[in-house]
Amino acid sequence: MTRELPDSIARNIEQWTKNNTAHLDGRAASAWAQDDLTWGVFGTREEDLGSPLGSVRGLDVVELGCGTAYFSARLAKRGARPVGIDPTPAQLETARRLQAETGIVFPLVLAPGERVPLPDASFDLAFSEYGASLWADPRLWVPEAARLLRPRGLLVFMTNSTISYVCSPDEGDLVERLMRPQLGMYRTEWPGEVGVEYHLSHGDWIALLRGSGFAVERLIDVYARADSTKHEFYGYVTPEWARQWPPEEIWTARLTGMSDRATPSEAT
Ligand SMILES: C[S@@+](CC[C@H](N)C(=O)[O-])C[C@H]1O[C@@H](n2cnc3c(N)ncnc32)[C@H](O)[C@@H]1O
């Protein structure tokens, strides 16, 4: 049975069309020019996080929520065969412009992470850096990632940590105080924002991943470094806060096909 798609998709397209025009299109060229793989708001190098993606040479890779696709471009430079998926036309237009300018060309598909028009078992690696992992409904995109992966394929995604969520005021930087309950946080709408985010507790991520046929391999807490500075655009957290608590986390999970008895919809 095909599940109905959530209204958050249209709202997030609106949000990311605005973000593209206001900020991201202008930053895309420098992001594509970089060779290092870096994660999150403090740009932590893949190698300094214990290489969650591992060697990507020769792998078929799908990026779920690729934005301007700079991360996929860097994987292509390392010998991967990426495919970028994103529902926001403006973001993919920027990605296409950069493909034309750099000659680094790979398929870009206009679609949400909740429903990807690509065949079953066609990728070795599925990943998301704040794409589907934050902006798509996890009850739909995690099973979709499982469908797209080959047996023993790897899912890697970065999103906000639970502690960053509970320490988020309605506006401004993260604070050193609990601002909201952890229970019931699934779908989140911030005041004044069009977009809709999805946040799960660690227990709910594990239940959902296992229920979708994954074995969880790693959960990496991502802190700021001593030399980190605040991100110019995604500036919701200061380096001082993020040297004490991890505002972001990376999950890695291996597709085993051995599903828990809990279904994804029962997991949260
Ligand atoms: C922060 S960007 C992530 C890409 C890149 N790592 C970056 O930092 O620019 C968020 C992207 O998620 C995309 N997005 C929004 N809703 C989505 C959905 N339902 N499925 C997949 N991606 C979605 C947006 O269009 C946007 O391009």
CSV table of N, CA, C and O in Angstrom, one decimal, residues 13 25 79 86 99 108 119 167-169 171 181 189 209 229 259 266:
chain,number,residue,atom,x,y,z
A,13,ILE,N,9.5,22.7,0.7
A,13,ILE,CA,9.9,23.3,-0.6
A,13,ILE,C,9.9,24.8,-0.6
A,13,ILE,O,10.8,25.5,-1.0
A,25,ASP,N,22.3,29.7,-3.0
A,25,ASP,CA,22.8,29.8,-4.4
A,25,ASP,C,24.2,30.5,-4.4
A,25,ASP,O,25.1,30.1,-5.1
A,79,GLY,N,35.6,9.4,-6.5
A,79,GLY,CA,35.4,8.1,-7.3
A,79,GLY,C,34.0,7.4,-7.0
A,79,GLY,O,33.8,6.3,-7.5
A,86,ASP,N,16.3,15.7,-4.4
A,86,ASP,CA,15.8,16.8,-3.6
A,86,ASP,C,14.4,17.2,-4.2
A,86,ASP,O,14.2,17.2,-5.4
A,99,GLN,N,27.1,22.0,-11.9
A,99,GLN,CA,27.6,20.8,-12.7
A,99,GLN,C,28.1,21.4,-14.1
A,99,GLN,O,29.2,20.9,-14.5
A,108,LEU,N,20.5,14.1,-11.0
A,108,LEU,CA,19.8,14.9,-10.0
A,108,LEU,C,18.3,14.6,-10.2
A,108,LEU,O,17.8,14.7,-11.3
A,119,PRO,N,14.7,2.5,-8.7
A,119,PRO,CA,14.4,1.1,-8.4
A,119,PRO,C,14.9,0.6,-7.0
A,119,PRO,O,15.9,1.2,-6.5
A,167,CYS,N,17.2,21.9,24.2
A,167,CYS,CA,17.8,23.2,24.7
A,167,CYS,C,17.5,24.4,23.7
A,167,CYS,O,18.2,25.4,23.7
A,168,SER,N,16.6,24.2,22.7
A,168,SER,CA,16.3,25.2,21.7
A,168,SER,C,15.2,26.1,22.2
A,168,SER,O,14.0,25.7,22.4
A,169,PRO,N,15.5,27.4,22.3
A,169,PRO,CA,14.4,28.4,22.6
A,169,PRO,C,13.6,28.6,21.3
A,169,PRO,O,14.1,28.1,20.2
A,171,GLU,N,13.4,31.2,19.6
A,171,GLU,CA,14.3,32.0,18.8
A,171,GLU,C,15.6,32.1,19.4
A,171,GLU,O,15.7,32.1,20.6
A,181,PRO,N,9.8,19.7,26.2
A,181,PRO,CA,9.9,18.3,26.6
A,181,PRO,C,10.5,17.4,25.4
A,181,PRO,O,10.3,17.8,24.2
A,189,GLU,N,7.4,22.5,14.4
A,189,GLU,CA,7.2,23.7,13.6
A,189,GLU,C,7.7,24.9,14.5
A,189,GLU,O,7.2,25.1,15.6
A,209,LEU,N,14.9,2.4,12.9
A,209,LEU,CA,16.0,1.8,12.0
A,209,LEU,C,15.8,0.2,12.1
A,209,LEU,O,15.8,-0.4,11.0
A,229,THR,N,34.2,28.3,14.6
A,229,THR,CA,33.6,29.6,14.7
A,229,THR,C,32.1,29.4,14.3
A,229,THR,O,31.7,28.4,13.7
A,259,SER,N,14.1,-7.5,10.1
A,259,SER,CA,13.3,-6.4,10.7
A,259,SER,C,12.9,-6.9,12.1
A,259,SER,O,12.5,-8.0,12.3
A,266,GLU,N,4.9,1.9,14.4
A,266,GLU,CA,4.8,1.7,15.8
A,266,GLU,C,6.0,2.2,16.6
A,266,GLU,O,6.0,2.2,17.8
